[in-house]
Amino acid sequence: MVSYSPITLEEVGSVDITTTDMIPAIVERSKKAQQEWVALPKKERVELLRKLSKLTADRCEEIGEIVHKDTGKPKAECINTEMFVSSSYASYCADWLQSFKFTKKIRMDPIHGMLKLMGRSSVINYKPAGTVLCISPYNFPISIPFTEIAAAVAAGNSVILKPSSNTPLCGEAIAELFRDAGFPKDLVICVHGPGIGDALTKAEGINRIVFTGSTETGKTIMKSASERLVPVTMELGGCDSMIVLKDADIGRAVRAAVWGSFANSGQVCVGVQRIMVQKEIYEEFRDRYVEKVKSLKLGDGWDDPDVSVGPVISEKAMNDVLDAIEKAKEAGGKILCGGKRADLKGYFIEPTVVEGLPVDSEIYNTEVFGPFTTIIPFEDEDEAIRITNACSYALGGSVWTSDLKHGRELIARMDSGNLDVNNLIYGFGIGSTPWGGSKDSGFGRSHGDSGFLELMEIQHIHSDKGRYHDPWWMPYSKGPTELQTEMTQSLFGSRKGKLGFFKHALPFMRKKD
Ligand code: NAD
């Protein structure tokens, strides 16, 4: 499989293809590596995650350049949104593993706590799910799979990675990083090839699927996974709002909006697509924003540090965005800047801002995965929330205000899962916080404690010293049934607190056969 630069359109490398008949052997290798991995003392596993973090940081330029080859991103983005985030996440995983207790005694509720006195206790065991299939998109080809893999591995799993066919070199770079850091050889296996992702979603031996990609593909994968009832985490598309209130710091909000809309050439699931500005400051915000957008330099951002916007990933991606621009014009949107392909060799589109698109038009509520943003004024906050939540996507969003408390209250009314007040997209970079959306943006969470829980099986083990019989065991008879009635009413009903039933319960329960 060949990778082409979206800047030069020339070949930048190639990888071997995996055919579907190789799947059973790959899964077997993965399972063996998982056994080897969990057999290592926890201290050694923590050390390996720390080594991974260090190696990832040390190689940030070398691997950053691979990201640039596959995607055409500017160097600044290759380093900060890919390598920094990955290295920091591996370090977080090491800390998590060091402190996580895979067996926990649980405090039973007060009623069942009485059982403790009778010699009974409960523990929870957290066990690795086994082999995790990670299917990832092209837009953050290192940081998305890397963080999901690091979490899966920290929780004791092995991983089979299926990277996007647009970014195969990045997939290989991740597997190599884990090998070079000293993890068992097959703990992270990377596969490529037509149909391989689909075949793996149905393959025997896959215990979890962590999918990040479009909503459409997510639905297909869920259907396949249902054949073997494999649990899935779905990190899907978005169409995020940025709500700027009249008391916001306009200069800061404008700068953030430019980055939020056009970082990674607008190919960000939680990128800003719908800017809504309170009418009192609308014109000032719009004019300052458009002026800044027009000044962004496009090109090859590896050697030229002043380049802010790279190409989109492929010819198809470029045509999809150009189609969306046409649809926006047909729906009544006014192009404030951009609106066409840039005069460069690769798949570059001029950063595009559309004003006045009707909020009930299809295009206003569709994810456009490229340098395309809309801007509208709004009267009051209820209107802004109503427009936001009318969209079928609910991934991220932001509110801009000088009143933080009010901002938090307002943003909590959004349906989305990743929210910022006076910032953007930030949550993905914080290892300990959950990441994920709802509605068409998916379900389940990666990152943070919630993410780890999705990668493990949870066992409850209740144990009993055997001093007493339970009164609900067979054979049923009048005495024990009356006792249970009395017990229910005394513990939870209007006779609450009358614990006299214990007097005759205990001798009965002590009765031996
Ligand atoms: P995509 O859905 O086209 O592809 C994602 C991955 O799925 C790729 O590896 C692809 O090869 C694989 N795939 C495609 N069909 C498959 C099938 N039938 N079975 C198994 N695997 C299959 O997405 P993309 O274009 O690479 O990425 C862009 C999308 O991802 C956008 O919608 C974006 O919003 C979303 N995304 C979401 C998040 C998030 O955290 N929610 C993060 C990044 C990107």
Tab-separated table of C-alpha atoms in Angstrom, residues 10 17 24 48 62 81 85 111 117 119 125 145-146 167 173 185 237 284 299 304 326 356 402 414 418 428 449 486 498:
chain	number	residue	atom	x	y	z
A	10	GLU	CA	4.230	12.137	-4.926
A	17	ILE	CA	-0.673	-5.465	2.836
A	24	PRO	CA	-6.306	-16.143	12.542
A	48	LEU	CA	7.849	0.310	29.883
A	62	GLU	CA	11.542	12.010	13.289
A	81	THR	CA	-1.223	17.762	18.431
A	85	VAL	CA	-0.185	14.641	23.201
A	111	ILE	CA	-28.173	-3.148	54.659
A	117	LEU	CA	-20.997	-9.230	60.169
A	119	GLY	CA	-18.926	-13.377	57.310
A	125	ASN	CA	-11.735	-7.782	39.821
A	145	PRO	CA	-4.496	5.528	17.829
A	146	PHE	CA	-1.485	6.029	20.105
A	167	THR	CA	-1.837	7.332	6.756
A	173	ALA	CA	5.560	4.234	13.246
A	185	LYS	CA	7.013	-8.033	20.004
A	237	GLY	CA	-18.147	12.863	13.667
A	284	GLU	CA	-16.748	43.579	15.261
A	299	GLY	CA	1.714	25.723	1.857
A	304	ASP	CA	8.445	27.038	6.403
A	326	GLU	CA	-21.427	25.085	-3.444
A	356	GLY	CA	-25.840	33.851	7.120
A	402	SER	CA	-16.020	36.754	31.092
A	414	MET	CA	-25.339	21.409	25.256
A	418	ASN	CA	-16.332	17.539	25.255
A	428	PHE	CA	-8.260	15.569	24.156
A	449	ASP	CA	-10.964	6.360	34.085
A	486	GLU	CA	-40.965	-9.127	58.187
A	498	LYS	CA	-38.036	-2.544	63.893
